[in-house]
Coordinates of C-alpha atoms in Angstrom, one line a residue:
X16 CA -159.6 49.8 27.8
X17 CA -156.6 51.5 29.3
X18 CA -155.2 48.2 30.7
X19 CA -155.7 46.5 27.4
X20 CA -153.9 49.2 25.6
X21 CA -151.0 49.0 28.1
X22 CA -150.6 45.3 27.6
X23 CA -150.6 45.7 23.8
X24 CA -147.9 48.3 24.1
X25 CA -145.9 46.1 26.5
X26 CA -146.1 43.1 24.1
X27 CA -144.9 45.2 21.2
X28 CA -141.9 46.6 23.3
X29 CA -141.1 43.7 25.6
X30 CA -137.3 44.1 25.4
X31 CA -137.5 47.7 26.6
X32 CA -139.7 46.6 29.5
X33 CA -137.1 44.1 30.6
X34 CA -134.4 46.7 30.5
X35 CA -136.5 49.1 32.6
X36 CA -137.2 46.3 35.2
X37 CA -133.5 45.5 35.6
X38 CA -132.6 49.1 36.0
X39 CA -135.2 49.6 38.7
X40 CA -134.0 46.5 40.5
X41 CA -130.4 47.8 40.5
X42 CA -131.5 51.1 41.8
X43 CA -133.3 49.5 44.7
X44 CA -130.2 47.4 45.5
X45 CA -127.9 50.4 45.4
X46 CA -130.1 52.2 47.9
X47 CA -130.1 49.3 50.3
X48 CA -126.3 48.9 50.1
X49 CA -125.8 52.6 50.8
X50 CA -128.1 52.6 53.8
X51 CA -126.4 49.5 55.3
X52 CA -122.9 51.1 54.8
X53 CA -124.1 54.2 56.5
X54 CA -125.3 52.1 59.5
X55 CA -121.9 50.3 59.6
X56 CA -120.0 53.6 59.6
X57 CA -122.2 55.0 62.4
X58 CA -121.8 51.8 64.5
X59 CA -118.4 50.2 63.7
X60 CA -117.6 46.7 64.8
X61 CA -114.9 46.5 67.5
X62 CA -111.4 45.7 66.2
X63 CA -110.1 42.4 67.6
X64 CA -107.3 43.0 70.1
X65 CA -103.9 41.6 69.3
X66 CA -102.2 39.1 71.6
X67 CA -99.5 41.7 72.3
X68 CA -102.1 44.2 73.5
X69 CA -103.7 41.6 75.8
X70 CA -100.3 40.7 77.2
X71 CA -99.5 44.3 77.8
X72 CA -102.8 44.8 79.7
X73 CA -102.0 41.7 81.8
X74 CA -98.5 43.1 82.6
X75 CA -99.9 46.5 83.6
X76 CA -102.4 44.8 85.9
X77 CA -99.7 42.8 87.6
X78 CA -97.4 45.9 87.8
X79 CA -100.1 48.0 89.4
X80 CA -100.4 45.5 92.2
X81 CA -96.6 45.6 93.0
X82 CA -94.9 47.5 95.8
X83 CA -91.7 49.5 95.1
X84 CA -89.7 46.7 96.7
X85 CA -91.3 44.1 94.5
X86 CA -90.6 46.2 91.4
X87 CA -86.9 46.5 92.4
X88 CA -86.6 42.8 92.8
X89 CA -88.0 42.3 89.3
X90 CA -84.8 44.1 88.1
X91 CA -82.6 41.3 89.4
X92 CA -81.5 38.0 87.9
X93 CA -79.7 35.7 90.3
X94 CA -78.3 32.2 90.8
X95 CA -80.6 30.3 93.2
X96 CA -77.6 30.0 95.5
X97 CA -77.6 33.8 95.9
X98 CA -80.9 33.4 97.9
X99 CA -80.0 30.5 100.2
X100 CA -76.4 31.0 101.4
X101 CA -75.7 27.3 100.8
X102 CA -74.3 25.0 98.2
X103 CA -75.4 24.4 94.7
X104 CA -79.2 24.3 94.4
X105 CA -80.5 21.3 92.6
X106 CA -84.1 21.2 93.9
X107 CA -86.7 23.5 95.5
X108 CA -86.3 23.8 99.3
X109 CA -88.3 25.5 102.1
X110 CA -85.5 28.0 102.5
X111 CA -85.5 28.9 98.8
X112 CA -89.3 29.2 98.7
X113 CA -89.2 31.5 101.7
X114 CA -86.4 33.6 100.2
X115 CA -88.4 34.0 96.9
X116 CA -91.3 35.3 98.9
X117 CA -89.0 37.9 100.5
X118 CA -87.1 38.6 97.2
X119 CA -89.4 38.0 94.2
X120 CA -86.6 38.3 91.7
X121 CA -87.1 38.8 88.0
X122 CA -85.2 35.7 86.9
X123 CA -82.6 32.9 87.5
X124 CA -79.4 32.0 85.9
X125 CA -78.5 28.3 86.2
X126 CA -75.0 26.9 85.9
X127 CA -73.7 23.3 85.5
X128 CA -73.7 22.9 89.3
X129 CA -77.5 23.1 89.3
X130 CA -77.7 20.2 86.8
X131 CA -77.3 16.6 87.7
X132 CA -79.8 14.9 85.3
X133 CA -82.4 15.8 82.8
X134 CA -85.3 14.8 85.1
X135 CA -83.8 16.7 88.0
X136 CA -83.3 19.8 85.8
X137 CA -86.8 19.9 84.5
X138 CA -88.2 19.5 88.1
X139 CA -86.0 22.4 89.3
X140 CA -86.9 24.9 86.5
X141 CA -90.6 24.0 86.9
X142 CA -90.4 24.5 90.7
X143 CA -88.6 27.9 90.3
X144 CA -91.3 29.0 87.8
X145 CA -94.1 27.9 90.0
X146 CA -92.7 29.6 93.1
X147 CA -92.9 33.1 91.5
X148 CA -96.0 35.2 91.2
X149 CA -94.6 36.6 88.0
X150 CA -93.2 33.7 86.1
X151 CA -89.4 34.3 86.0
X152 CA -86.9 34.4 83.2
X153 CA -85.1 31.1 83.5
X154 CA -81.7 31.7 81.8
X155 CA -78.5 29.9 80.9
X156 CA -75.2 30.5 79.1
X157 CA -75.5 28.0 76.2
X158 CA -73.4 29.1 73.3
X159 CA -71.8 25.8 72.2
X160 CA -68.2 24.9 72.4
X161 CA -66.5 25.9 75.7
X162 CA -69.6 27.7 77.0
X163 CA -72.2 25.0 77.2
X164 CA -73.9 24.1 80.5
X165 CA -76.5 21.6 79.4
X166 CA -74.4 19.8 76.7
X167 CA -71.8 18.7 79.3
X168 CA -74.3 17.8 82.1
X169 CA -77.7 16.5 80.8
X170 CA -76.4 15.6 77.4
X171 CA -78.1 17.9 75.0
X172 CA -77.0 18.1 71.3
X173 CA -73.2 18.6 71.3
X174 CA -72.3 21.7 69.3
X175 CA -68.8 23.1 68.7
X176 CA -67.9 26.8 69.1
X177 CA -69.9 29.0 66.7
X178 CA -66.6 30.1 65.1
X179 CA -66.0 26.6 63.8
X180 CA -69.3 26.8 61.7
X181 CA -68.4 30.1 60.0
X182 CA -68.0 28.5 56.6
X183 CA -71.5 27.0 56.7
X184 CA -73.0 30.5 56.4
X185 CA -76.4 31.7 57.5
X186 CA -78.2 28.4 57.3
X187 CA -75.6 26.9 59.7
X188 CA -76.0 29.8 62.1
X189 CA -79.8 29.5 62.0
X190 CA -79.9 25.8 62.4
X191 CA -77.5 25.9 65.4
X192 CA -79.6 28.6 67.1
X193 CA -82.7 26.4 66.6
X194 CA -80.9 23.4 68.1
X195 CA -79.8 25.4 71.1
X196 CA -83.2 26.9 71.6
X197 CA -85.1 23.6 71.3
X198 CA -82.7 21.9 73.6
X199 CA -82.8 24.4 76.5
X200 CA -86.6 24.9 76.2
X201 CA -87.1 21.2 76.6
X202 CA -85.5 21.6 80.1
X203 CA -87.6 24.6 81.2
X204 CA -85.4 27.5 80.1
X205 CA -86.9 30.4 78.2
X206 CA -83.9 32.6 77.7
X207 CA -80.4 32.0 76.4
X208 CA -77.5 34.3 77.0
X209 CA -76.4 33.9 73.3
X210 CA -75.5 34.6 70.6
X211 CA -72.1 36.3 70.9
X212 CA -72.1 39.4 68.7
X213 CA -68.5 40.3 69.5
X214 CA -66.0 40.0 66.7
X215 CA -62.7 38.1 67.3
X216 CA -60.2 40.8 66.4
X217 CA -57.7 40.5 69.2
X218 CA -56.0 37.1 68.4
X219 CA -54.2 36.9 71.7
X220 CA -57.4 37.2 73.8
X221 CA -59.3 34.2 75.1
X222 CA -62.1 36.3 76.6
X223 CA -64.0 36.0 73.3
X224 CA -61.9 34.1 70.8
X225 CA -63.8 31.2 69.2
X226 CA -67.0 32.1 70.9
X227 CA -67.4 34.7 68.2
X228 CA -69.1 33.9 64.9
X229 CA -66.3 35.5 62.9
X230 CA -63.3 37.8 62.9
X231 CA -64.9 39.9 60.2
X232 CA -67.5 42.5 61.2
X233 CA -69.9 42.2 58.2
X234 CA -69.8 38.4 58.2
X235 CA -70.4 38.4 62.0
X236 CA -73.4 40.7 61.5
X237 CA -74.9 38.4 58.8
X238 CA -74.4 35.2 60.9
X239 CA -75.6 36.7 64.2
X240 CA -78.7 38.0 62.5
X241 CA -79.5 34.5 61.2
X242 CA -79.0 33.1 64.7
X243 CA -81.4 35.7 66.1
X244 CA -84.1 34.5 63.6
X245 CA -83.3 30.9 64.7
X246 CA -83.9 31.6 68.4
X247 CA -87.0 33.6 67.6
X248 CA -88.6 31.0 65.5
X249 CA -88.0 28.4 68.2
X250 CA -89.8 30.6 70.8
X251 CA -86.8 31.4 73.1
X252 CA -85.5 34.8 74.1
X253 CA -82.0 35.3 72.9
X254 CA -79.7 37.8 74.6
X255 CA -77.0 39.3 72.3
X256 CA -73.7 40.0 74.0
X257 CA -71.5 42.0 74.9
X258 CA -72.5 45.5 73.8
X259 CA -70.8 47.5 72.3
X260 CA -68.1 44.8 71.7
X261 CA -65.7 42.7 73.7
X262 CA -63.7 41.1 70.9
X263 CA -60.8 43.6 70.8
X264 CA -59.9 43.4 74.5
X265 CA -56.8 41.9 75.9
X266 CA -58.3 41.4 79.4
X267 CA -61.0 39.0 80.5
X268 CA -63.6 41.0 82.4
X269 CA -64.2 38.0 84.7
X270 CA -60.7 38.7 86.0
X271 CA -59.9 42.4 85.4
X272 CA -61.2 45.6 83.8
X273 CA -60.8 45.6 80.0
X274 CA -60.1 48.9 78.2
X275 CA -60.6 49.9 74.6
X276 CA -59.3 53.3 73.5
X277 CA -61.5 53.6 70.4
X278 CA -63.7 56.7 69.6
X279 CA -67.4 56.3 69.0
X280 CA -66.8 56.9 65.2
X281 CA -64.6 53.8 65.2
X282 CA -67.2 51.7 67.0
X283 CA -69.8 52.8 64.4
X284 CA -67.6 51.5 61.6
X285 CA -66.6 48.3 63.3
X286 CA -68.0 46.8 66.6
X287 CA -71.5 48.2 66.3
X288 CA -72.2 46.6 62.9
X289 CA -73.3 43.2 64.2
X290 CA -75.4 44.8 67.0
X291 CA -77.1 47.2 64.6
X292 CA -78.0 44.4 62.2
X293 CA -79.3 42.2 65.1
X294 CA -81.5 45.0 66.3
X295 CA -82.9 45.3 62.7
X296 CA -83.5 41.5 62.8
X297 CA -85.6 42.0 66.0
X298 CA -83.3 40.7 68.8
X299 CA -85.3 40.9 72.0
X300 CA -82.4 41.4 74.5
X301 CA -78.9 42.7 74.7
X302 CA -76.3 42.3 77.4
X303 CA -73.9 45.2 78.3
X304 CA -70.1 44.5 78.6
X305 CA -67.9 45.5 81.5
X306 CA -65.5 47.2 79.1
X307 CA -64.1 50.7 79.7
X308 CA -64.2 53.1 76.8
X309 CA -62.4 56.1 78.2
X310 CA -62.6 58.1 74.9
X311 CA -66.4 57.8 74.9
X312 CA -67.4 57.8 78.6
X313 CA -65.6 60.6 80.5
X314 CA -66.8 59.3 83.9
X315 CA -64.3 56.4 83.6
X316 CA -66.9 53.7 84.3
X317 CA -67.5 50.6 82.2
X318 CA -70.4 50.3 79.7
X319 CA -72.6 48.5 82.2
X320 CA -72.6 51.6 84.5
X321 CA -72.6 54.2 81.8
X322 CA -75.7 56.1 80.9
X323 CA -74.0 57.5 77.9
X324 CA -73.5 53.9 76.6
X325 CA -76.8 52.3 77.8
X326 CA -79.3 55.1 77.2
X327 CA -77.4 57.4 74.9
X328 CA -75.9 54.9 72.4
X329 CA -77.9 51.7 72.7
X330 CA -81.4 53.1 73.3
X331 CA -81.4 56.5 71.7
X332 CA -78.8 56.3 68.9
X333 CA -79.4 52.6 67.9
X334 CA -83.1 52.7 68.7
X335 CA -83.1 49.5 70.7
X336 CA -86.4 48.9 72.6
X337 CA -85.9 45.4 74.0
X338 CA -84.5 44.2 77.3
X339 CA -81.1 45.4 78.4
X340 CA -79.1 43.3 80.8
X341 CA -75.8 43.6 82.6
X342 CA -73.2 40.9 82.5
X343 CA -72.6 39.3 86.0
X344 CA -72.0 42.1 88.5
X345 CA -69.7 39.8 90.6
X346 CA -67.1 39.7 87.8
X347 CA -63.7 41.2 88.6
X348 CA -64.3 44.2 86.4
X349 CA -67.1 45.4 88.7
X350 CA -66.5 43.8 92.0
X351 CA -62.8 44.7 92.3
X352 CA -62.9 48.2 90.8
X353 CA -66.3 49.6 91.7
X354 CA -68.1 47.2 94.1
X355 CA -71.0 44.9 93.2
X356 CA -73.8 46.8 95.2
X357 CA -72.5 50.2 93.8
X358 CA -72.3 48.8 90.3
X359 CA -75.9 47.4 90.4
X360 CA -77.2 50.8 91.5
X361 CA -75.2 52.6 88.8
X362 CA -76.3 50.2 86.1
X363 CA -80.0 50.8 86.9
X364 CA -79.4 54.6 86.9
X365 CA -77.7 54.0 83.5
X366 CA -80.9 52.5 82.1
X367 CA -80.5 48.7 82.2
X368 CA -83.6 46.7 82.8
X369 CA -82.0 43.6 84.5
X370 CA -78.9 43.3 86.6
X371 CA -77.3 39.9 87.0
X372 CA -75.9 38.9 90.4
X373 CA -74.3 35.5 90.4
X374 CA -74.1 33.2 93.4
X375 CA -72.7 35.2 96.4
X376 CA -75.5 35.4 99.1
X377 CA -73.9 38.4 100.8
X378 CA -73.5 40.4 97.6
X379 CA -77.0 39.7 96.5
X380 CA -78.4 41.0 99.9
X381 CA -76.1 44.0 99.8
X382 CA -77.0 44.8 96.2
X383 CA -80.8 44.5 96.9
X384 CA -80.4 46.7 100.0
X385 CA -78.4 49.3 98.1
X386 CA -81.0 49.4 95.3
X387 CA -83.8 49.8 97.8
X388 CA -82.1 52.5 99.7
X389 CA -81.3 54.4 96.4
X390 CA -84.9 54.1 95.5
X391 CA -86.0 55.5 98.9
X392 CA -83.6 58.4 98.4
X393 CA -85.2 59.2 95.1
X394 CA -82.1 58.4 93.0
X395 CA -83.9 56.5 90.3
X396 CA -86.3 57.9 87.7
X397 CA -89.6 56.4 88.8
X398 CA -91.0 56.3 85.3
X399 CA -87.9 54.5 84.0
X400 CA -88.2 51.9 86.7
X401 CA -91.9 51.4 85.9
X402 CA -91.1 51.2 82.2
X403 CA -88.4 48.6 82.8
X404 CA -90.6 46.4 85.0
X405 CA -93.5 46.7 82.6
X406 CA -91.2 45.6 79.7
X407 CA -89.9 42.7 81.8
X408 CA -93.5 41.6 82.6
X409 CA -94.6 41.9 79.0
X410 CA -91.8 39.6 77.8
X411 CA -92.8 37.1 80.6
X412 CA -96.4 37.2 79.5
X413 CA -95.3 36.6 75.9
X414 CA -93.2 33.6 77.0
X415 CA -96.2 32.2 78.9
X416 CA -98.2 32.2 75.7
X417 CA -95.7 30.0 73.9
X418 CA -96.5 26.5 72.9
X419 CA -95.0 23.6 75.0
X420 CA -91.5 22.7 73.8
X421 CA -91.0 19.5 71.9
X422 CA -88.4 16.8 72.4
X423 CA -84.7 17.7 72.2
X424 CA -81.5 16.0 71.3
X425 CA -83.2 13.7 68.8
X426 CA -81.2 11.5 66.5
X427 CA -81.6 13.9 63.6
X428 CA -80.2 16.7 65.8
X429 CA -77.1 14.7 66.7
X430 CA -76.6 13.7 63.1
X431 CA -76.9 17.3 61.9
X432 CA -74.4 18.5 64.6
X433 CA -71.9 15.8 63.8
X434 CA -72.3 16.5 60.1
X435 CA -71.6 20.2 60.6
X436 CA -68.6 19.4 62.8
X437 CA -67.2 17.2 60.0
X438 CA -67.8 19.8 57.3
X439 CA -65.9 22.4 59.4
X440 CA -62.5 20.6 59.5
X441 CA -60.1 22.5 57.4
X442 CA -56.8 21.3 55.9
X443 CA -54.3 24.2 55.8
X444 CA -51.3 22.5 54.2
X445 CA -49.2 19.3 54.3
X446 CA -49.5 15.7 53.1
X447 CA -52.2 13.6 54.6
X448 CA -51.5 10.1 55.9
X449 CA -53.6 7.4 57.7
X450 CA -53.2 6.8 61.4
X451 CA -52.9 3.3 62.8
X452 CA -51.6 1.5 65.9
X453 CA -48.1 2.7 65.2
X454 CA -49.1 6.4 65.6
X455 CA -48.2 8.4 68.6
X456 CA -51.0 10.8 69.8
X457 CA -49.9 13.7 72.0
X458 CA -51.3 17.0 73.3
X459 CA -52.6 18.9 76.3
X460 CA -55.8 18.3 78.2
X461 CA -58.6 20.8 77.8
X462 CA -58.5 23.7 80.2
X463 CA -60.7 26.6 81.2
X464 CA -59.7 29.3 78.8
X465 CA -61.9 32.1 80.2
X466 CA -64.1 32.9 83.2
X467 CA -67.3 32.0 81.4
X468 CA -66.0 28.7 80.0
X469 CA -67.2 25.4 81.4
X470 CA -65.4 24.8 84.7
X471 CA -64.1 21.4 83.9
X472 CA -63.4 21.6 80.2
X473 CA -63.8 18.5 78.1
X474 CA -63.7 15.3 80.2
X475 CA -62.1 13.4 77.3
X476 CA -58.6 14.3 76.1
X477 CA -57.7 14.4 72.5
X478 CA -54.7 12.0 72.8
X479 CA -56.6 9.4 74.8
X480 CA -59.6 9.5 72.5
X481 CA -57.5 8.9 69.4
X482 CA -55.3 6.3 71.1
X483 CA -58.4 4.4 72.1
X484 CA -59.8 4.7 68.5
X485 CA -56.6 3.4 66.8
X486 CA -55.2 1.1 69.5
X487 CA -52.2 3.3 69.8
X488 CA -50.1 5.1 72.4
X489 CA -50.8 8.5 73.9
X490 CA -49.3 11.2 76.1
X491 CA -51.2 14.0 77.8
X492 CA -49.4 17.2 78.8
X493 CA -50.3 20.3 80.6
X494 CA -51.5 23.4 78.7
X495 CA -47.9 24.8 78.8
X496 CA -45.6 21.8 78.7
X497 CA -42.2 22.2 80.4
X498 CA -38.9 20.7 79.3
X499 CA -39.4 17.5 81.3
X500 CA -42.8 16.9 79.7
X501 CA -41.3 17.5 76.2
X502 CA -38.5 15.1 76.9
X503 CA -41.0 12.4 78.1
X504 CA -43.1 12.9 75.0
X505 CA -40.0 12.5 72.7
X506 CA -39.0 9.3 74.5
X507 CA -42.4 7.8 73.9
X508 CA -42.5 8.9 70.3
X509 CA -39.2 7.1 69.5
X510 CA -41.0 3.7 69.1
X511 CA -43.8 5.0 66.8
X512 CA -43.8 5.6 63.0
X513 CA -46.1 8.7 62.9
X514 CA -47.0 11.5 65.2
X515 CA -50.3 13.4 65.6
X516 CA -50.4 16.4 68.0
X517 CA -53.4 18.3 69.2
X518 CA -52.9 21.9 70.3
X519 CA -55.3 24.1 72.3
X520 CA -54.6 27.8 72.0
X521 CA -51.0 26.9 71.5
X522 CA -50.1 30.3 70.1
X523 CA -50.5 31.6 73.7
X524 CA -48.3 29.0 75.3
X525 CA -44.6 28.7 74.3
X526 CA -44.5 25.1 75.7
X527 CA -47.1 23.8 73.2
X528 CA -45.2 25.3 70.3
X529 CA -41.8 24.0 71.7
X530 CA -43.3 20.5 71.9
X531 CA -44.6 20.7 68.3
X532 CA -41.1 21.9 67.1
X533 CA -39.4 19.1 69.0
X534 CA -41.7 16.4 67.6
X535 CA -41.4 17.7 64.1
X536 CA -37.6 17.6 64.4
X537 CA -37.8 13.8 64.7
X538 CA -38.4 13.7 60.9
X539 CA -41.4 11.3 61.2
X540 CA -44.6 12.0 59.4
X541 CA -46.5 14.4 61.6
X542 CA -49.9 16.1 61.8
X543 CA -51.1 18.9 64.1
X544 CA -54.8 19.5 64.7
X545 CA -55.5 23.0 66.2
X546 CA -58.4 22.2 68.6
X547 CA -59.4 25.8 69.3
X548 CA -57.5 28.6 67.7
X549 CA -56.3 28.0 64.1
X550 CA -53.5 30.5 64.7
X551 CA -51.5 27.7 66.4
X552 CA -50.8 26.4 62.9
X553 CA -49.1 29.6 61.6
X554 CA -45.9 28.9 63.5
X555 CA -45.2 25.3 62.6
X556 CA -42.7 23.8 60.1
X557 CA -43.9 23.4 56.5
X558 CA -43.4 19.7 56.6
X559 CA -46.3 19.2 59.1
X560 CA -49.8 18.2 57.9
X561 CA -51.9 21.1 59.4
X562 CA -55.6 20.7 60.3
X563 CA -58.0 23.3 61.9
X564 CA -60.7 21.6 64.0
X565 CA -61.7 24.7 66.0
X566 CA -63.0 22.9 69.1
X567 CA -61.8 20.7 71.9
X568 CA -64.8 18.4 72.0
X569 CA -65.9 14.9 71.1
X570 CA -67.7 16.0 67.8
X571 CA -64.5 17.5 66.6
X572 CA -62.5 14.4 67.7
X573 CA -64.9 12.1 65.7
X574 CA -64.5 14.3 62.7
X575 CA -60.7 14.1 62.9
X576 CA -60.8 10.4 63.5
X577 CA -62.6 10.0 60.1
X578 CA -60.0 12.2 58.4
X579 CA -57.2 10.2 60.0
X580 CA -58.8 7.1 58.6
X581 CA -58.6 8.5 55.1
X582 CA -61.5 11.0 54.9
X583 CA -61.1 14.4 53.2
X584 CA -61.0 17.7 55.1
X585 CA -63.3 19.9 53.0
X586 CA -63.8 22.9 55.4
X587 CA -62.7 26.4 54.5
X588 CA -60.5 28.1 57.2
X589 CA -62.1 31.3 58.1
X590 CA -58.9 33.2 58.7
X591 CA -55.7 33.8 56.8
X592 CA -52.8 32.2 58.5
X593 CA -49.3 33.7 58.0

């Protein structure tokens, strides 16, 4: 009877029964969820380890197995020649392999002498990497323009100086960095000693000049930061240079000891702007300059050897945590004033991670010996050395995890480079005209403007290129034409209807300007193309058609040829000419 009564009540109140059933089910579900969560909290799942953490563990394992001597060797970047006491190294040899077992250096810097062909270069970089227990940093100076090792040897994408692309903005800076990175990676390099963060403020100096991205600090900061992103996205370590700024010097540190008398407050407001912005952009490496700042460093040593500049300013004040490198310790600023071995020891004490020794076998041995002896005497902070080597190994492990590089110097790369070179040509003033077979082309050959520039300059001269293009006459002078050369040029110009002159840092050489004035005095239609420094054009007569091309290289020549055939010069000159 009871069950019958229950079912009668249930049928009369079926909606309420359904509600009660649903509530009961939800209560059970809630209990189950709470129990499961409690179990999860008590026994958490392990967090997946990041690739960076894995790489750091691998670096520490490698570091723990190293002797003190092996750690010291990791702090050195050398030319292969510095290990063999022979000529230019173009392939792995038994002597080089044996030397690498004795001196397991941290990296190599290759120059044009190490490059004879693309196939040979790939084989060399591969052999160097395989010969080292800790895969080395394989580095090169590849900035574009007059500092370009691969472009002029194995024929990678030809780029002008970065200054010439200033008007193309951040996209141009990013694209150029991508091109440089892809090109060098295709030949086995993993590190580029670029971009240049110095600002071209000393117009009479060739040490930096058109290697800079700008002569304006804020603009340089913007463009250099874009370049840092370009290198990073291409998987290549870029090394910003030359901290805290080399653009205001009158002396090339390859030849002498530059000096800048600014206080630190002035650097904060000017030179440090591009470096600070690049650090914010995540630049992985910075190269110190061999510049003396006597009002900041009381010990009268250059930045490379100054703990106040390396550790105090760069590491502590600017908060930089990446790799810190020296410029070459065989340059005149160090070798002639302090001594290379002594300079290397001082730079490590100052806090740098990697000291670069170029190609002198005796100096490399003396420097390695000096560093080892200093370590034995306890002159180095052991923890700092360990931290530097661990940092170096972490970057190497990161590079080892990168994807294989793709093809370089593709047709689209070359088209983009030539398009940018064409867009950069700036018309300053004057009346355009078309060149033809009755045009006289004149100017100096390229020359090595600074110690870091390519040794041979451009193999093609501007006058000869143009004369060949137009079926005209040409005359090539030295970089500072004397009176006899000027008279010879004037005699050859007599039979021509028009004159086109190419200058190369003519504002530094009275002979180039004297030649320009003498040719302009003939009264014939005349154009002058400034092939490096646009300041050449500020001292020329108003009657001259003035063009700024910014680089003594074939891409600039091709762009000018198009303009001399009637094309328009649409670039914006990045500086104000008086």
